[in-house]
CSV table of C-alpha atoms in Angstrom, one decimal:
chain,number,residue,atom,x,y,z
A,1,UNK,CA,82.5,51.2,29.2
A,2,UNK,CA,80.7,47.9,28.6
A,3,UNK,CA,77.3,46.3,28.9
A,4,UNK,CA,76.1,43.5,31.2
A,5,UNK,CA,72.8,41.7,31.6
A,6,UNK,CA,70.8,40.7,34.6
A,7,UNK,CA,68.1,38.1,34.3
A,8,UNK,CA,65.4,37.3,36.9
A,9,UNK,CA,63.5,34.1,36.9
A,10,UNK,CA,60.5,34.7,39.1
A,11,UNK,CA,57.5,32.4,39.7
A,12,UNK,CA,55.9,33.3,36.5
A,13,UNK,CA,58.3,35.2,34.2
A,14,UNK,CA,61.9,35.6,33.1
A,15,UNK,CA,62.9,39.3,32.8
A,16,UNK,CA,66.1,40.5,31.3
A,17,UNK,CA,67.7,43.9,31.6
A,18,UNK,CA,70.8,45.0,29.7
A,19,UNK,CA,72.7,47.8,31.5
A,20,UNK,CA,75.7,50.1,31.1
A,21,UNK,CA,78.5,48.9,33.3
A,22,UNK,CA,79.5,52.3,34.5
A,23,UNK,CA,76.1,54.0,35.2
A,24,UNK,CA,73.6,51.1,35.4
A,25,UNK,CA,71.4,52.8,32.8
A,26,UNK,CA,69.0,50.2,31.3
A,27,UNK,CA,69.7,49.9,27.6
A,28,UNK,CA,67.4,47.0,26.6
A,29,UNK,CA,64.9,44.7,28.1
A,30,UNK,CA,63.1,41.4,27.4
A,31,UNK,CA,60.4,39.5,29.2
A,32,UNK,CA,58.6,36.2,28.7
A,33,UNK,CA,56.3,34.0,30.8
A,34,UNK,CA,57.2,30.5,31.8
A,35,UNK,CA,55.3,28.3,29.3
A,36,UNK,CA,52.6,26.0,30.6
A,37,UNK,CA,53.6,22.4,31.0
A,38,UNK,CA,51.6,19.6,29.4
A,39,UNK,CA,48.2,19.3,31.0
A,40,UNK,CA,48.4,22.7,32.6
A,41,UNK,CA,45.7,25.3,31.8
A,42,UNK,CA,46.8,28.3,29.9
A,43,UNK,CA,45.4,30.7,32.4
A,44,UNK,CA,47.7,29.2,35.1
A,45,UNK,CA,50.9,29.6,33.0
A,46,UNK,CA,53.4,31.4,35.1
A,47,UNK,CA,50.9,31.8,37.9
A,48,UNK,CA,51.6,31.8,41.6
A,49,UNK,CA,49.4,28.6,41.9
A,50,UNK,CA,52.1,26.5,40.4
A,51,UNK,CA,54.1,24.8,43.2
A,52,UNK,CA,56.4,22.7,41.1
A,53,UNK,CA,57.9,23.0,37.6
A,54,UNK,CA,60.2,21.3,35.1
A,55,UNK,CA,63.2,23.7,35.2
A,56,UNK,CA,63.5,23.4,31.4
A,57,UNK,CA,60.5,25.8,31.4
A,58,UNK,CA,62.9,28.4,32.9
A,59,UNK,CA,65.3,27.9,30.0
A,60,UNK,CA,62.5,28.1,27.4
A,61,UNK,CA,61.3,31.3,29.0
A,62,UNK,CA,64.8,32.7,29.0
A,63,UNK,CA,65.3,31.9,25.4
A,64,UNK,CA,62.1,33.8,24.5
A,65,UNK,CA,63.0,36.8,26.7
A,66,UNK,CA,66.4,37.0,25.0
A,67,UNK,CA,65.0,36.8,21.4
A,68,UNK,CA,65.6,39.6,19.0
A,69,UNK,CA,69.2,40.3,20.0
A,70,UNK,CA,68.5,41.4,23.6
A,71,UNK,CA,71.9,39.9,24.8
A,72,UNK,CA,73.9,41.1,21.8
A,73,UNK,CA,77.3,42.5,22.9
A,74,UNK,CA,76.8,41.6,26.6
A,75,UNK,CA,80.1,40.8,28.4
A,76,UNK,CA,78.7,39.3,31.6
A,77,UNK,CA,75.4,38.0,33.0
A,78,UNK,CA,74.1,37.9,36.5
A,79,UNK,CA,71.2,35.6,37.6
A,80,UNK,CA,68.5,36.3,40.1
A,81,UNK,CA,65.7,33.8,40.8
A,82,UNK,CA,62.8,33.0,43.1
A,83,UNK,CA,64.0,31.9,46.5
A,84,UNK,CA,63.6,28.7,48.4
A,85,UNK,CA,63.1,26.4,45.4
A,86,UNK,CA,64.6,23.0,45.4
A,87,UNK,CA,66.1,21.3,42.3
A,88,UNK,CA,67.1,17.7,43.2
A,89,UNK,CA,69.6,16.0,40.8
A,90,UNK,CA,70.8,12.5,40.5
A,91,UNK,CA,74.5,11.4,40.3
A,92,UNK,CA,74.6,12.2,36.5
A,93,UNK,CA,73.1,15.7,37.0
A,94,UNK,CA,69.7,14.7,35.7
A,95,UNK,CA,66.5,15.9,37.3
A,96,UNK,CA,65.1,13.5,39.9
A,97,UNK,CA,61.6,15.1,40.0
A,98,UNK,CA,60.2,18.6,39.1
A,99,UNK,CA,61.6,21.5,41.1
A,100,UNK,CA,59.7,22.3,44.2
A,101,UNK,CA,58.9,26.0,44.5
A,102,UNK,CA,59.0,28.3,47.5
A,103,UNK,CA,55.2,28.7,47.6
A,104,UNK,CA,54.6,25.0,48.1
A,105,UNK,CA,53.1,24.5,51.6
A,106,UNK,CA,53.1,20.7,51.6
A,107,UNK,CA,56.2,20.7,53.8
A,108,UNK,CA,54.6,22.4,56.8
A,109,UNK,CA,54.4,19.3,58.9
A,110,UNK,CA,57.9,18.3,57.7
A,111,UNK,CA,59.2,21.7,59.0
A,112,UNK,CA,57.5,21.2,62.4
A,113,UNK,CA,59.1,17.7,62.6
A,114,UNK,CA,62.6,19.2,61.9
A,115,UNK,CA,62.1,21.8,64.6
A,116,UNK,CA,61.4,19.2,67.1
A,117,UNK,CA,64.1,16.8,65.9
A,118,UNK,CA,66.9,19.4,66.6
A,119,UNK,CA,65.5,20.5,69.9
A,120,UNK,CA,63.2,23.4,69.2
A,121,UNK,CA,63.2,26.8,67.5
A,122,UNK,CA,66.2,28.3,69.5
A,123,UNK,CA,68.4,25.4,68.4
A,124,UNK,CA,67.7,26.1,64.7
A,125,UNK,CA,68.1,29.8,65.1
A,126,UNK,CA,71.5,29.2,66.7
A,127,UNK,CA,72.5,26.7,64.1
A,128,UNK,CA,71.6,28.5,60.9
A,129,UNK,CA,70.0,31.8,61.8
A,130,UNK,CA,66.4,30.7,60.9
A,131,UNK,CA,63.7,28.3,61.9
A,132,UNK,CA,62.5,25.9,59.3
A,133,UNK,CA,59.4,26.8,57.3
A,134,UNK,CA,57.6,24.9,54.5
A,135,UNK,CA,59.3,27.2,52.0
A,136,UNK,CA,62.8,26.3,52.8
A,137,UNK,CA,64.8,23.5,51.0
A,138,UNK,CA,65.6,21.8,54.3
A,139,UNK,CA,61.9,21.2,54.9
A,140,UNK,CA,61.3,20.1,51.3
A,141,UNK,CA,64.1,17.5,51.7
A,142,UNK,CA,62.3,16.1,54.7
A,143,UNK,CA,59.0,16.1,52.8
A,144,UNK,CA,60.7,14.2,49.9
A,145,UNK,CA,62.2,11.6,52.3
A,146,UNK,CA,58.7,10.9,53.8
A,147,UNK,CA,56.5,11.2,50.7
A,148,UNK,CA,58.8,10.3,47.8
A,149,UNK,CA,61.4,7.9,49.3
A,150,UNK,CA,62.5,6.6,45.8
A,151,UNK,CA,63.2,10.2,44.6
A,152,UNK,CA,64.9,11.0,47.9
A,153,UNK,CA,67.2,7.9,47.5
A,154,UNK,CA,68.1,8.9,43.9
A,155,UNK,CA,69.0,12.5,44.9
A,156,UNK,CA,72.7,13.1,44.9
A,157,UNK,CA,72.9,16.9,44.7
A,158,UNK,CA,70.5,19.7,45.5
A,159,UNK,CA,70.4,23.2,43.9
A,160,UNK,CA,68.2,26.2,44.1
A,161,UNK,CA,66.7,27.9,41.0
A,162,UNK,CA,69.4,30.5,40.5
A,163,UNK,CA,72.1,27.8,41.1
A,164,UNK,CA,70.6,25.6,38.5
A,165,UNK,CA,70.3,28.4,35.9
A,166,UNK,CA,73.9,29.5,36.4
A,167,UNK,CA,75.0,25.9,36.0
A,168,UNK,CA,73.1,25.6,32.8
A,169,UNK,CA,74.5,28.8,31.4
A,170,UNK,CA,78.0,27.5,32.0
A,171,UNK,CA,77.3,24.3,30.2
A,172,UNK,CA,76.8,22.0,33.3
A,173,UNK,CA,80.4,22.0,34.5
A,174,UNK,CA,81.6,19.6,37.2
A,175,UNK,CA,81.6,22.4,39.8
A,176,UNK,CA,78.2,23.7,41.0
A,177,UNK,CA,78.0,27.0,42.8
A,178,UNK,CA,75.7,29.3,44.7
A,179,UNK,CA,76.1,32.6,46.6
A,180,UNK,CA,75.8,33.6,50.3
A,181,UNK,CA,72.3,35.1,49.8
A,182,UNK,CA,70.9,31.9,48.2
A,183,UNK,CA,72.7,29.6,50.7
A,184,UNK,CA,71.4,31.6,53.7
A,185,UNK,CA,67.8,30.7,52.7
A,186,UNK,CA,68.3,26.9,52.6
A,187,UNK,CA,68.1,26.1,56.3
A,188,UNK,CA,71.4,24.2,56.2
A,189,UNK,CA,73.9,27.1,55.7
A,190,UNK,CA,74.9,29.5,58.5
A,191,UNK,CA,75.4,33.2,57.7
A,192,UNK,CA,77.2,33.4,61.1
A,193,UNK,CA,79.9,30.8,60.3
A,194,UNK,CA,79.8,31.0,56.5
A,195,UNK,CA,79.6,27.2,56.4
A,196,UNK,CA,77.1,24.4,55.6
A,197,UNK,CA,75.6,22.2,58.2
A,198,UNK,CA,75.7,18.8,56.4
A,199,UNK,CA,74.3,17.2,59.5
A,200,UNK,CA,71.0,19.1,59.0
A,201,UNK,CA,70.8,17.9,55.4
A,202,UNK,CA,71.1,14.3,56.7
A,203,UNK,CA,68.6,15.0,59.4
A,204,UNK,CA,66.2,16.1,56.7
A,205,UNK,CA,66.8,13.6,53.9
A,206,UNK,CA,68.3,10.7,55.8
A,207,UNK,CA,71.5,10.7,53.7
A,208,UNK,CA,74.3,13.1,52.6
A,209,UNK,CA,74.1,14.9,49.2
A,210,UNK,CA,76.5,17.2,47.3
A,211,UNK,CA,76.0,20.9,48.0
A,212,UNK,CA,77.1,23.8,45.7
A,213,UNK,CA,80.2,25.8,46.5
A,214,UNK,CA,79.4,29.2,48.1
A,215,UNK,CA,81.0,32.1,46.2
A,216,UNK,CA,81.9,35.5,47.4
A,217,UNK,CA,79.8,38.6,46.2
A,218,UNK,CA,82.2,39.6,43.4
A,219,UNK,CA,83.4,36.1,42.5
A,220,UNK,CA,82.4,34.7,39.1
A,221,UNK,CA,80.8,31.3,38.8
A,222,UNK,CA,82.7,30.8,35.6
A,223,UNK,CA,83.0,31.7,31.9
A,224,UNK,CA,81.2,30.2,29.0
A,225,UNK,CA,83.1,28.7,26.1
A,226,UNK,CA,82.2,31.8,24.2
A,227,UNK,CA,84.0,34.0,26.9
A,228,UNK,CA,80.8,35.3,28.6
A,229,UNK,CA,81.4,35.8,32.3
A,230,UNK,CA,78.7,34.5,34.6
A,231,UNK,CA,78.6,36.0,38.1
A,232,UNK,CA,77.6,34.2,41.3
A,233,UNK,CA,73.9,34.9,41.1
A,234,UNK,CA,71.6,35.4,44.1
A,235,UNK,CA,68.0,35.3,45.4
A,236,UNK,CA,65.4,37.9,44.4
A,237,UNK,CA,65.3,39.7,47.7
A,238,UNK,CA,69.1,40.1,47.8
A,239,UNK,CA,69.2,41.3,44.1
A,240,UNK,CA,66.4,43.8,44.6
A,241,UNK,CA,68.2,45.2,47.7
A,242,UNK,CA,71.4,45.5,45.7
A,243,UNK,CA,69.7,47.3,42.9
A,244,UNK,CA,68.0,49.8,45.2
A,245,UNK,CA,71.4,50.7,46.9
A,246,UNK,CA,70.0,49.8,50.3
A,247,UNK,CA,72.6,50.5,53.0
A,248,UNK,CA,73.0,50.6,56.8
A,249,UNK,CA,70.1,52.6,58.2
A,250,UNK,CA,67.7,51.8,55.3
A,251,UNK,CA,64.8,49.4,55.4
A,252,UNK,CA,62.7,47.8,52.7
A,253,UNK,CA,59.0,47.1,53.2
A,254,UNK,CA,57.6,44.9,50.5
A,255,UNK,CA,53.9,45.0,50.1
A,256,UNK,CA,52.6,41.8,48.6
A,257,UNK,CA,49.6,39.8,49.7
A,258,UNK,CA,51.9,39.2,52.7
A,259,UNK,CA,54.6,41.5,53.8
A,260,UNK,CA,58.4,41.4,54.4
A,261,UNK,CA,60.6,43.9,56.1
A,262,UNK,CA,64.4,43.7,55.7
A,263,UNK,CA,67.4,45.9,56.4
A,264,UNK,CA,71.1,45.7,55.8
A,265,UNK,CA,73.1,44.9,59.0
A,266,UNK,CA,76.7,44.4,59.8
A,267,UNK,CA,76.4,41.0,61.5
A,268,UNK,CA,74.1,38.0,61.5
A,269,UNK,CA,71.3,37.8,64.0
A,270,UNK,CA,70.2,34.6,65.8
A,271,UNK,CA,66.6,35.0,67.0
A,272,UNK,CA,65.5,32.2,69.3
A,273,UNK,CA,61.8,32.9,68.5
A,274,UNK,CA,62.4,32.5,64.7
A,275,UNK,CA,60.7,35.9,64.1
A,276,UNK,CA,63.9,37.2,62.4
A,277,UNK,CA,65.4,35.2,59.5
A,278,UNK,CA,69.1,35.9,59.2
A,279,UNK,CA,69.8,36.1,55.5
A,280,UNK,CA,73.1,37.1,53.9
A,281,UNK,CA,73.0,39.9,51.3
A,282,UNK,CA,74.7,40.2,47.9
A,283,UNK,CA,77.5,42.5,49.1
A,284,UNK,CA,79.1,40.6,52.0
A,285,UNK,CA,76.8,42.1,54.7
A,286,UNK,CA,73.7,40.6,56.3
A,287,UNK,CA,70.0,40.9,55.6
A,288,UNK,CA,67.7,40.3,58.6
A,289,UNK,CA,64.1,39.8,57.5
A,290,UNK,CA,60.8,39.8,59.3
A,291,UNK,CA,57.7,38.5,57.6
A,292,UNK,CA,54.1,39.2,58.1
A,293,UNK,CA,51.3,37.0,56.6
A,294,UNK,CA,49.0,39.9,56.1
A,295,UNK,CA,49.6,43.0,54.0
A,296,UNK,CA,47.7,43.8,50.7
A,297,UNK,CA,45.3,40.9,51.3
A,298,UNK,CA,43.9,43.0,54.1
A,299,UNK,CA,43.2,45.9,51.7
A,300,UNK,CA,41.7,43.6,49.1
A,301,UNK,CA,39.5,41.8,51.6
A,302,UNK,CA,38.2,45.2,52.9
A,303,UNK,CA,37.7,46.5,49.4
A,304,UNK,CA,35.6,43.4,48.5
A,305,UNK,CA,33.5,43.9,51.6
A,306,UNK,CA,32.8,47.5,50.7
A,307,UNK,CA,32.1,46.7,47.1
A,308,UNK,CA,35.1,48.7,45.6
A,309,UNK,CA,38.7,48.2,44.5
A,310,UNK,CA,42.0,49.3,45.9
A,311,UNK,CA,41.8,52.7,44.4
A,312,UNK,CA,38.3,53.2,45.7
A,313,UNK,CA,39.3,52.0,49.1
A,314,UNK,CA,42.2,54.5,49.2
A,315,UNK,CA,39.9,57.3,48.3
A,316,UNK,CA,37.4,56.3,51.0
A,317,UNK,CA,40.2,56.0,53.6
A,318,UNK,CA,41.3,59.6,53.0
A,319,UNK,CA,37.8,60.8,53.8
A,320,UNK,CA,38.2,59.6,57.3
A,321,UNK,CA,40.5,61.0,60.0
A,322,UNK,CA,43.6,59.5,61.9
A,323,UNK,CA,42.4,56.8,64.2
A,324,UNK,CA,39.5,55.8,62.0
A,325,UNK,CA,37.0,57.3,64.4
A,326,UNK,CA,38.0,54.7,66.9
A,327,UNK,CA,37.9,51.7,64.7
A,328,UNK,CA,40.9,49.3,64.9
A,329,UNK,CA,41.5,46.4,62.6
A,330,UNK,CA,43.9,43.8,63.8
A,331,UNK,CA,44.8,42.5,60.3
A,332,UNK,CA,45.5,38.8,61.2
A,333,UNK,CA,43.3,37.4,58.5
A,334,UNK,CA,45.5,34.4,57.7
A,335,UNK,CA,46.8,34.0,61.2
A,336,UNK,CA,50.0,35.8,61.7
A,337,UNK,CA,53.7,35.2,61.8
A,338,UNK,CA,54.7,38.5,63.5
A,339,UNK,CA,53.5,38.3,66.2
A,340,UNK,CA,53.4,34.5,66.2
A,341,UNK,CA,49.6,33.8,66.2
A,342,UNK,CA,49.3,31.1,63.6
A,343,UNK,CA,45.7,30.1,64.4
A,344,UNK,CA,44.1,33.5,65.1
A,345,UNK,CA,41.8,35.6,62.9
A,346,UNK,CA,41.4,39.3,62.3
A,347,UNK,CA,39.6,41.5,64.9
A,348,UNK,CA,37.6,44.7,64.3
A,349,UNK,CA,37.3,46.7,67.5
A,350,UNK,CA,35.8,50.1,68.4
A,351,UNK,CA,32.4,49.7,66.7
A,352,UNK,CA,30.0,52.5,67.6
A,353,UNK,CA,27.1,53.9,65.7
A,354,UNK,CA,29.1,56.9,64.6
A,355,UNK,CA,32.1,54.8,63.5
A,356,UNK,CA,30.1,52.4,61.3
A,357,UNK,CA,30.8,54.1,58.0
A,358,UNK,CA,32.6,52.8,55.0
A,359,UNK,CA,35.3,55.5,55.1
A,360,UNK,CA,36.2,54.6,58.7
A,361,UNK,CA,36.5,50.9,57.9
A,362,UNK,CA,38.6,51.7,54.8
A,363,UNK,CA,40.9,53.8,56.9
A,364,UNK,CA,41.1,51.1,59.6
A,365,UNK,CA,42.3,48.6,57.0
A,366,UNK,CA,45.2,50.9,55.9
A,367,UNK,CA,46.1,51.8,59.5
A,368,UNK,CA,45.9,48.1,60.5
A,369,UNK,CA,48.1,46.9,57.7
A,370,UNK,CA,50.7,49.7,58.3
A,371,UNK,CA,50.7,49.2,62.1
A,372,UNK,CA,51.2,45.5,61.6
A,373,UNK,CA,54.2,46.3,59.4
A,374,UNK,CA,55.5,48.8,61.9
A,375,UNK,CA,55.3,46.1,64.6
A,376,UNK,CA,57.5,43.9,62.4
A,377,UNK,CA,59.9,46.9,61.9
A,378,UNK,CA,60.1,47.3,65.6
A,379,UNK,CA,61.3,43.7,65.9
A,380,UNK,CA,64.4,44.6,63.9
A,381,UNK,CA,64.9,47.9,65.8
A,382,UNK,CA,64.6,46.0,69.1
A,383,UNK,CA,67.6,43.9,68.1
A,384,UNK,CA,69.8,46.9,67.4
A,385,UNK,CA,69.2,47.0,63.6
A,386,UNK,CA,69.2,50.5,62.2
A,387,UNK,CA,66.0,50.3,60.3
A,388,UNK,CA,64.4,53.4,59.0
A,389,UNK,CA,63.2,56.3,61.1
A,390,UNK,CA,63.7,60.1,61.1
A,391,UNK,CA,67.2,59.9,62.4
A,392,UNK,CA,68.5,56.7,61.0
A,393,UNK,CA,67.5,56.1,57.4
A,394,UNK,CA,65.0,55.7,54.7
A,395,UNK,CA,62.0,53.3,54.4
A,396,UNK,CA,61.7,51.9,50.8
A,397,UNK,CA,58.1,50.8,50.0
A,398,UNK,CA,57.9,48.3,47.2
A,399,UNK,CA,54.8,46.7,45.5
A,400,UNK,CA,51.9,48.1,43.6
A,401,UNK,CA,50.0,49.1,46.8
A,402,UNK,CA,52.8,51.6,47.5
A,403,UNK,CA,51.4,53.7,44.8
A,404,UNK,CA,48.0,54.1,46.6
A,405,UNK,CA,47.5,57.7,47.9
A,406,UNK,CA,46.3,56.4,51.3
A,407,UNK,CA,49.5,54.4,51.7
A,408,UNK,CA,51.7,57.3,50.8
A,409,UNK,CA,49.7,59.7,53.1
A,410,UNK,CA,49.7,57.4,56.2
A,411,UNK,CA,53.0,55.5,55.9
A,412,UNK,CA,55.5,58.2,57.0
A,413,UNK,CA,53.7,59.0,60.2
A,414,UNK,CA,53.0,55.3,61.1
A,415,UNK,CA,56.4,54.0,60.1
A,416,UNK,CA,58.1,56.9,61.7
A,417,UNK,CA,60.3,58.4,59.0
A,418,UNK,CA,61.0,59.3,55.4
A,419,UNK,CA,59.3,56.9,52.9
A,420,UNK,CA,60.7,56.3,49.5
A,421,UNK,CA,58.5,54.8,46.7
A,422,UNK,CA,60.8,53.8,43.9
A,423,UNK,CA,59.5,54.0,40.3
A,424,UNK,CA,58.3,50.5,39.1
A,425,UNK,CA,61.2,48.6,37.6
A,426,UNK,CA,62.7,45.1,37.4
A,427,UNK,CA,64.9,45.6,40.5
A,428,UNK,CA,65.8,41.9,40.9
A,429,UNK,CA,67.1,41.8,37.3
A,430,UNK,CA,68.9,45.1,37.7
A,431,UNK,CA,70.6,43.9,40.9
A,432,UNK,CA,71.7,40.8,39.0
A,433,UNK,CA,73.2,43.0,36.3
A,434,UNK,CA,75.0,45.1,38.9
A,435,UNK,CA,76.5,41.9,40.3
A,436,UNK,CA,77.6,40.9,36.8
A,437,UNK,CA,79.2,44.4,36.4
A,438,UNK,CA,81.1,43.9,39.7
A,439,UNK,CA,82.4,40.5,38.8
A,440,UNK,CA,83.4,41.8,35.3
A,441,UNK,CA,85.2,44.8,36.8
A,442,UNK,CA,87.1,42.7,39.3
A,443,UNK,CA,88.1,40.3,36.5
A,444,UNK,CA,89.3,43.2,34.3
A,445,UNK,CA,91.1,44.9,37.2
A,446,UNK,CA,88.9,48.0,37.2
A,447,UNK,CA,87.0,47.3,40.4
A,448,UNK,CA,87.9,46.2,43.9
A,449,UNK,CA,86.4,42.9,45.3
A,450,UNK,CA,85.3,45.1,48.2
A,451,UNK,CA,83.6,47.9,46.3
A,452,UNK,CA,80.7,47.3,43.8
A,453,UNK,CA,80.1,49.6,40.9
A,454,UNK,CA,78.5,52.9,42.0
A,455,UNK,CA,75.3,52.9,39.9
A,456,UNK,CA,72.7,55.7,39.8
A,457,UNK,CA,69.9,55.2,42.3
A,458,UNK,CA,66.3,54.5,41.2
A,459,UNK,CA,63.9,57.3,40.4
A,460,UNK,CA,61.5,57.6,43.3
A,461,UNK,CA,58.9,59.7,45.1
A,462,UNK,CA,59.9,60.9,48.5
A,463,UNK,CA,57.4,61.3,51.4
A,464,UNK,CA,58.6,62.9,54.6
A,465,UNK,CA,56.7,63.2,57.9
A,466,UNK,CA,54.8,66.5,57.5
A,467,UNK,CA,54.1,66.0,53.7
A,468,UNK,CA,51.0,63.9,54.4
A,469,UNK,CA,47.8,65.0,56.1
A,470,UNK,CA,49.5,67.4,58.5
A,471,UNK,CA,51.6,69.0,55.8
A,472,UNK,CA,54.0,71.5,57.1
A,473,UNK,CA,54.0,70.1,60.6
A,474,UNK,CA,56.5,67.2,60.9
A,475,UNK,CA,56.2,67.0,64.6
A,476,UNK,CA,52.4,66.8,64.4
A,477,UNK,CA,52.6,64.2,61.7
A,478,UNK,CA,54.8,61.9,63.8
A,479,UNK,CA,52.7,62.5,66.9
A,480,UNK,CA,49.5,61.5,65.0
A,481,UNK,CA,51.3,58.3,63.8
A,482,UNK,CA,52.4,57.5,67.4
A,483,UNK,CA,48.8,57.9,68.6
A,484,UNK,CA,47.4,55.6,65.9
A,485,UNK,CA,50.0,53.0,66.8
A,486,UNK,CA,49.2,53.3,70.5
A,487,UNK,CA,45.5,52.8,69.8
A,488,UNK,CA,46.4,49.7,67.7
A,489,UNK,CA,48.8,48.3,70.3
A,490,UNK,CA,46.2,48.7,73.1
A,491,UNK,CA,43.7,46.6,71.1
A,492,UNK,CA,46.3,44.0,70.1
A,493,UNK,CA,47.5,43.6,73.7
A,494,UNK,CA,43.9,43.3,75.0
A,495,UNK,CA,43.0,40.7,72.4
A,496,UNK,CA,46.3,38.8,72.3
A,497,UNK,CA,48.1,39.5,75.6
A,498,UNK,CA,51.9,39.2,75.5
A,499,UNK,CA,51.9,38.4,71.8
A,500,UNK,CA,55.3,39.9,71.3
A,501,UNK,CA,56.8,38.5,74.5
A,502,UNK,CA,56.1,34.8,74.0
A,503,UNK,CA,59.1,32.6,73.4
């Protein structure tokens, strides 16, 4: 028995969990916001509006989160961090400019330029399993080259946030490292080949730079002078999946303002449309992801329109009936990525005098959001990915909106299978701790490099088809969900013909 720690450095906070190596039980926790930088308003400290940051703020936050002996007795640490950030370093390892974060949209035109420069979306999907977006480091490098040529010229090495934190914890050794999960989000590492594409870095930046070594799932990044083992680290999505124990047949639906749907798969997927992003996971498997631009923002917008909040919207929706009395909301409020409709807007169809009631609009918002997510889920299923469903596996729902009664009542029928709503927890930090326990066990000879520690699963509520509005009739529940999806698809196809068949 021993204890390990996992730390997660998100956009706004550092969270630390200390866990038992054998069971995964959380023994201690710590949390602190990233401090505001000079000139930054206090109410923006740690906020999602921040698009760049001095990485020293991450270390200051980590120190505060670890105060009071949180890390006392810990034998190994794993690091999870926000994905897609870019930390450019000069030849001496000093910061060239503040780190660019994943939510920075300034590189949108740079991403489009890169897509054209390599020969289109299919060429990128074949090369690295993803098509450049503004979030990815490859697009940020192109943006730097065009907008900050002096900084680009000084850049000798590039890291992502978890890479930089691991390097700092180890005392800035000559060797810099990352893991498969983090590397797969850069836009210049291929999960299919397990290798970098330095030519794509040069295409973006105009010159070569040093890239961190990619470690295996159970391989340590190193040991501190005090003897503390530091594992490879990974991105937040990969760490959360690892903490949840997601396996083949399971799917995770993350409900933020936008949505993401990912599943564990045995091989990488190249998707010529760019709809599927082929990430690697934290165990040696693969993690295909489909993103939607509209999830909880649809609910919040509808709630504001009706003069209520999310809880009130949920209560209203449950006063309506399946199909929302004929109302259908295509929830493409910010355009949409799945299907690829970047310049469209939302559509409300089926307005009749009898359907023009608050409860029907509220229900249409929930059904529209869930149908949009189900469409994204079908993209994975259509490529042979076992992804939820009555016969294949579970659907994990993450995010605060997963606690809404309307989501829990409607999701099993619309998503077509058992829905799991895990108890709120710092899953990215727990996943990082599990990785640390794995690396420690391998180093001590108590675990195999192929088998991670078998930790207890998360506490969760389980919702089966038939436990919702047609309780006791699973077949009826699934039939109702199918009918709602058919109604949604008919309006989508009429409004945006061939949206899912365009190349």
